[in-house]
Amino acid sequence: YSTNAPSAFEYGPHVTDAIADWIKKGFAFGPVPLKEIPKDAKINGIMTKPKPNGSVRIILNLSSPLGNCFNEGIDTSLFPTVMSSTTKWLRALHLAGHAAKMCKIDWADAYKHIAVSQEDSNLQWFTWLGMGFKELCLIFGCASSAGIFDRLAKLVVHIVATKSRFPTNRICQHLDDCCAAAPANSDALEVFDNTFTTIAANIGVKLAPRDDPDKSFGPSTKGLVLGIVYDTIDWTWALSTEKLARLLNDIKLLLDAE
């Protein structure tokens, strides 16, 4: 049993909203009176990480208590995660050439696409406002979640690339983000983007809407990829004003710290 972190109480109303949204979407089970929680259940503390849109991400702390926590029993070598990088993306842009078109596809509620077994879900209980709740899908805070999700994400990208006949050396997949680039005089990127949307709908993958270009955007010559803004017409890259402000603030805090 571990207790909730101060960050959960700091964003209390946001946590309540997020839990209610989980239950509505079928990602969590509850509320359950504490006395009715199964005897073999593991109750974890929750902590939060604010999102840019004002909501919070709830993270179950499976690394507590130290010496007797869930994550210590997981062999992470069995759940490898192969990330992309800015270097790989620059190579993709180089292959696509000047004035290349780019697109970015993002999964919505990415981890929640994968349910866990009934037996394992009993390790994913937490408490809030005097009641018990259980997450039913992959969770943030579990050492194996990223690796398990990465297998699914890579399979989807493989299917899309094969169906659209798009070269994999111009695709960068970074967990739930998938970015691709194609020459300016080609319609290959439009085919890839449309194929991804169609296949996602067919197999039940929920994609993020395109009302926020920082999250997802269709074929374009300018966009945010792995935290950097690229303009293929000007052939330039830059940090967004918001990201630059955060970095400068962090540097100032470090310089002022004792």
Tab-separated table of C-alpha atoms in Angstrom:
chain	number	residue	atom	x	y	z
A	1	TYR	CA	0.000	0.000	0.000
A	2	SER	CA	1.379	3.432	-0.925
A	3	THR	CA	-0.152	6.857	-0.424
A	4	ASN	CA	-0.981	9.548	-2.962
A	5	ALA	CA	1.677	12.150	-3.733
A	6	PRO	CA	1.280	15.872	-2.931
A	7	SER	CA	0.966	16.603	-6.661
A	8	ALA	CA	-2.322	14.650	-6.745
A	9	PHE	CA	-3.854	16.904	-4.091
A	10	GLU	CA	-2.369	20.027	-5.664
A	11	TYR	CA	-4.422	19.300	-8.791
A	12	GLY	CA	-7.344	17.693	-6.952
A	13	PRO	CA	-10.232	18.860	-9.186
A	14	HIS	CA	-8.262	17.899	-12.310
A	15	VAL	CA	-7.604	14.417	-10.892
A	16	THR	CA	-11.317	13.959	-10.163
A	17	ASP	CA	-12.194	15.022	-13.717
A	18	ALA	CA	-9.588	12.665	-15.206
A	19	ILE	CA	-10.856	9.691	-13.167
A	20	ALA	CA	-14.454	10.421	-14.168
A	21	ASP	CA	-13.359	10.562	-17.807
A	22	TRP	CA	-11.550	7.218	-17.454
A	23	ILE	CA	-14.667	5.551	-16.049
A	24	LYS	CA	-16.835	7.025	-18.796
A	25	LYS	CA	-14.450	5.658	-21.446
A	26	GLY	CA	-14.118	2.252	-19.767
A	27	PHE	CA	-10.455	2.697	-18.857
A	28	ALA	CA	-11.083	2.318	-15.113
A	29	PHE	CA	-13.450	0.543	-12.744
A	30	GLY	CA	-15.057	2.212	-9.741
A	31	PRO	CA	-15.829	3.826	-7.436
A	32	VAL	CA	-15.678	0.924	-4.976
A	33	PRO	CA	-16.029	1.210	-1.158
A	34	LEU	CA	-12.622	0.551	0.413
A	35	LYS	CA	-13.930	-2.472	2.336
A	36	GLU	CA	-14.986	-4.110	-0.957
A	37	ILE	CA	-11.545	-3.896	-2.606
A	38	PRO	CA	-10.219	-7.465	-3.123
A	39	LYS	CA	-7.900	-8.713	-0.392
A	40	ASP	CA	-5.162	-9.511	-2.929
A	41	ALA	CA	-5.308	-6.057	-4.529
A	42	LYS	CA	-2.280	-3.786	-4.519
A	43	ILE	CA	-3.204	-0.181	-3.784
A	44	ASN	CA	-0.828	2.295	-5.369
A	45	GLY	CA	-0.286	5.969	-4.766
A	46	ILE	CA	-1.031	8.370	-7.601
A	47	MET	CA	0.892	11.424	-8.715
A	48	THR	CA	0.235	13.876	-11.528
A	49	LYS	CA	1.984	15.570	-14.400
A	50	PRO	CA	0.313	18.682	-15.873
A	51	LYS	CA	-0.460	18.687	-19.601
A	52	PRO	CA	-0.129	21.777	-21.836
A	53	ASN	CA	-3.927	21.875	-22.302
A	54	GLY	CA	-4.532	22.434	-18.577
A	55	SER	CA	-5.525	18.865	-17.682
A	56	VAL	CA	-3.295	16.417	-15.801
A	57	ARG	CA	-1.856	12.986	-16.497
A	58	ILE	CA	-2.410	10.572	-13.606
A	59	ILE	CA	0.546	8.285	-12.929
A	60	LEU	CA	0.310	5.263	-10.650
A	61	ASN	CA	3.490	5.084	-8.599
A	62	LEU	CA	4.459	1.435	-9.035
A	63	SER	CA	7.989	2.159	-7.767
A	64	SER	CA	6.845	2.589	-4.175
A	65	PRO	CA	7.439	1.390	-1.525
A	66	LEU	CA	11.138	0.893	-2.271
A	67	GLY	CA	12.178	-2.704	-1.782
A	68	ASN	CA	8.658	-4.060	-2.165
A	69	CYS	CA	7.202	-2.440	-5.249
A	70	PHE	CA	5.611	-3.769	-8.426
A	71	ASN	CA	8.244	-2.410	-10.839
A	72	GLU	CA	11.078	-4.195	-9.039
A	73	GLY	CA	9.563	-7.507	-10.156
A	74	ILE	CA	9.640	-6.595	-13.866
A	75	ASP	CA	12.572	-7.583	-16.076
A	76	THR	CA	12.676	-4.524	-18.346
A	77	SER	CA	14.963	-6.322	-20.806
A	78	LEU	CA	11.885	-8.337	-21.829
A	79	PHE	CA	10.062	-5.139	-22.805
A	80	PRO	CA	12.464	-3.126	-25.004
A	81	THR	CA	11.387	0.215	-26.433
A	82	VAL	CA	13.064	1.497	-29.594
A	83	MET	CA	12.658	5.255	-29.811
A	84	SER	CA	13.239	7.579	-32.729
A	85	SER	CA	15.490	10.646	-32.629
A	86	THR	CA	16.061	14.049	-34.184
A	87	THR	CA	18.991	12.516	-36.079
A	88	LYS	CA	16.707	9.927	-37.710
A	89	TRP	CA	14.187	12.616	-38.597
A	90	LEU	CA	16.879	14.811	-40.176
A	91	ARG	CA	17.919	11.850	-42.322
A	92	ALA	CA	14.289	11.397	-43.406
A	93	LEU	CA	14.037	15.075	-44.351
A	94	HIS	CA	17.331	14.897	-46.219
A	95	LEU	CA	16.002	11.988	-48.289
A	96	ALA	CA	12.752	13.842	-49.000
A	97	GLY	CA	14.640	16.995	-49.995
A	98	HIS	CA	14.059	20.740	-50.005
A	99	ALA	CA	10.401	21.814	-49.727
A	100	ALA	CA	9.490	18.302	-48.549
A	101	LYS	CA	6.030	17.626	-47.182
A	102	MET	CA	5.698	16.355	-43.606
A	103	CYS	CA	2.892	14.862	-41.558
A	104	LYS	CA	2.494	13.837	-37.932
A	105	ILE	CA	0.002	11.293	-36.606
A	106	ASP	CA	-0.685	10.939	-32.895
A	107	TRP	CA	-2.684	8.331	-30.990
A	108	ALA	CA	-5.334	9.537	-28.531
A	109	ASP	CA	-5.301	7.793	-25.123
A	110	ALA	CA	-2.430	5.732	-26.458
A	111	TYR	CA	-1.762	3.295	-23.583
A	112	LYS	CA	-5.478	2.787	-23.046
A	113	HIS	CA	-5.739	0.837	-26.312
A	114	ILE	CA	-4.287	-2.190	-24.514
A	115	ALA	CA	-6.217	-3.947	-21.750
A	116	VAL	CA	-4.418	-5.969	-19.095
A	117	SER	CA	-5.511	-9.356	-17.771
A	118	GLN	CA	-7.970	-9.531	-14.888
A	119	GLU	CA	-5.255	-11.002	-12.659
A	120	ASP	CA	-2.773	-8.207	-13.432
A	121	SER	CA	-5.394	-5.486	-13.144
A	122	ASN	CA	-5.659	-6.237	-9.420
A	123	LEU	CA	-2.174	-4.746	-9.155
A	124	GLN	CA	-3.508	-1.438	-10.508
A	125	TRP	CA	-5.790	-0.198	-7.733
A	126	PHE	CA	-5.634	3.291	-6.254
A	127	THR	CA	-7.777	5.373	-3.923
A	128	TRP	CA	-9.272	8.834	-4.322
A	129	LEU	CA	-11.779	10.742	-2.158
A	130	GLY	CA	-12.183	7.744	0.139
A	131	MET	CA	-13.094	5.298	-2.650
A	132	GLY	CA	-11.218	2.635	-4.609
A	133	PHE	CA	-10.590	2.577	-8.353
A	134	LYS	CA	-8.847	0.129	-10.666
A	135	GLU	CA	-7.166	0.920	-13.963
A	136	LEU	CA	-8.038	-1.698	-16.579
A	137	CYS	CA	-5.471	-0.843	-19.273
A	138	LEU	CA	-1.758	-0.174	-19.584
A	139	ILE	CA	-0.746	2.528	-17.150
A	140	PHE	CA	1.800	5.287	-16.850
A	141	GLY	CA	4.200	4.354	-14.072
A	142	CYS	CA	4.575	0.665	-14.967
A	143	ALA	CA	8.047	-0.333	-16.177
A	144	SER	CA	6.705	-2.619	-18.916
A	145	SER	CA	3.998	-0.347	-20.370
A	146	ALA	CA	6.141	1.547	-22.888
A	147	GLY	CA	7.652	-1.652	-24.299
A	148	ILE	CA	4.276	-3.386	-24.618
A	149	PHE	CA	2.717	-0.375	-26.337
A	150	ASP	CA	5.723	0.070	-28.624
A	151	ARG	CA	5.170	-3.422	-30.063
A	152	LEU	CA	1.632	-2.502	-31.082
A	153	ALA	CA	2.600	0.926	-32.433
A	154	LYS	CA	5.378	-0.551	-34.589
A	155	LEU	CA	3.023	-3.223	-35.936
A	156	VAL	CA	0.503	-0.568	-37.001
A	157	VAL	CA	3.230	1.496	-38.713
A	158	HIS	CA	4.465	-1.633	-40.508
A	159	ILE	CA	0.963	-2.400	-41.814
A	160	VAL	CA	0.447	1.201	-42.987
A	161	ALA	CA	3.860	1.412	-44.652
A	162	THR	CA	3.283	-1.898	-46.445
A	163	LYS	CA	-0.230	-1.016	-47.624
A	164	SER	CA	0.768	2.476	-48.796
A	165	ARG	CA	4.152	1.317	-50.162
A	166	PHE	CA	5.840	4.142	-48.315
A	167	PRO	CA	9.614	3.854	-47.691
A	168	THR	CA	10.338	3.149	-44.032
A	169	ASN	CA	13.502	5.259	-44.058
A	170	ARG	CA	11.259	8.322	-44.302
A	171	ILE	CA	9.131	7.336	-41.285
A	172	CYS	CA	9.944	8.089	-37.652
A	173	GLN	CA	7.824	6.388	-34.991
A	174	HIS	CA	8.316	7.537	-31.398
A	175	LEU	CA	5.880	5.638	-29.148
A	176	ASP	CA	2.448	7.086	-30.087
A	177	ASP	CA	3.821	9.696	-32.524
A	178	CYS	CA	4.433	8.803	-36.166
A	179	CYS	CA	6.048	11.332	-38.515
A	180	ALA	CA	6.815	10.941	-42.209
A	181	ALA	CA	8.275	13.023	-45.048
A	182	ALA	CA	8.022	12.871	-48.845
A	183	PRO	CA	9.301	14.934	-51.786
A	184	ALA	CA	7.352	18.052	-52.728
A	185	ASN	CA	6.369	16.706	-56.162
A	186	SER	CA	5.007	13.409	-54.798
A	187	ASP	CA	1.596	12.369	-53.487
A	188	ALA	CA	3.130	9.510	-51.473
A	189	LEU	CA	2.682	11.324	-48.165
A	190	GLU	CA	-1.020	11.927	-48.790
A	191	VAL	CA	-1.415	8.214	-49.554
A	192	PHE	CA	0.474	7.279	-46.354
A	193	ASP	CA	-1.533	9.706	-44.216
A	194	ASN	CA	-4.903	8.558	-45.621
A	195	THR	CA	-3.920	4.891	-45.308
A	196	PHE	CA	-2.995	5.390	-41.656
A	197	THR	CA	-6.361	7.021	-40.952
A	198	THR	CA	-8.262	4.225	-42.718
A	199	ILE	CA	-6.386	1.366	-41.077
A	200	ALA	CA	-6.639	2.995	-37.649
A	201	ALA	CA	-10.420	3.213	-38.040
A	202	ASN	CA	-10.617	-0.406	-39.206
A	203	ILE	CA	-8.624	-1.881	-36.300
A	204	GLY	CA	-9.950	0.385	-33.543
A	205	VAL	CA	-7.022	2.758	-33.057
A	206	LYS	CA	-8.228	6.180	-31.937
A	207	LEU	CA	-6.166	9.018	-33.426
A	208	ALA	CA	-5.829	12.521	-32.022
A	209	PRO	CA	-7.915	15.151	-33.843
A	210	ARG	CA	-6.135	17.695	-35.991
A	211	ASP	CA	-7.415	20.790	-34.277
A	212	ASP	CA	-4.047	21.157	-32.520
A	213	PRO	CA	-1.186	21.117	-35.068
A	214	ASP	CA	1.359	20.626	-32.288
A	215	LYS	CA	-0.198	17.187	-31.716
A	216	SER	CA	-1.064	16.122	-35.256
A	217	PHE	CA	-1.045	17.656	-38.735
A	218	GLY	CA	-1.593	16.587	-42.318
A	219	PRO	CA	0.872	17.017	-45.205
A	220	SER	CA	2.552	20.384	-44.719
A	221	THR	CA	5.884	22.125	-45.232
A	222	LYS	CA	5.994	23.377	-41.634
A	223	GLY	CA	5.362	21.549	-38.391
A	224	LEU	CA	6.474	20.477	-34.923
A	225	VAL	CA	8.346	17.156	-34.865
A	226	LEU	CA	9.956	15.763	-31.697
A	227	GLY	CA	9.824	19.185	-30.070
A	228	ILE	CA	11.387	21.150	-32.935
A	229	VAL	CA	9.634	23.319	-35.536
A	230	TYR	CA	10.769	22.573	-39.107
A	231	ASP	CA	10.169	24.699	-42.195
A	232	THR	CA	11.147	22.810	-45.331
A	233	ILE	CA	10.638	25.800	-47.637
A	234	ASP	CA	13.123	27.962	-45.728
A	235	TRP	CA	15.029	24.780	-44.778
A	236	THR	CA	15.237	25.911	-41.147
A	237	TRP	CA	14.544	24.569	-37.687
A	238	ALA	CA	13.653	26.422	-34.493
A	239	LEU	CA	12.411	25.952	-30.961
A	240	SER	CA	8.883	27.124	-30.244
A	241	THR	CA	8.542	30.248	-28.112
A	242	GLU	CA	6.866	28.234	-25.350
A	243	LYS	CA	9.575	25.562	-25.290
A	244	LEU	CA	12.349	28.167	-25.391
A	245	ALA	CA	10.755	30.040	-22.474
A	246	ARG	CA	10.618	26.839	-20.406
A	247	LEU	CA	14.272	26.065	-21.150
A	248	LEU	CA	15.413	29.583	-20.296
A	249	ASN	CA	13.406	29.448	-17.060
A	250	ASP	CA	15.008	26.113	-16.120
A	251	ILE	CA	18.483	27.520	-16.845
A	252	LYS	CA	17.772	30.539	-14.636
A	253	LEU	CA	16.570	28.286	-11.805
A	254	LEU	CA	19.792	26.281	-12.072
A	255	LEU	CA	21.965	29.396	-12.072
A	256	ASP	CA	20.158	30.788	-9.020
A	257	ALA	CA	20.197	27.495	-7.110
A	258	GLU	CA	22.682	26.874	-4.291
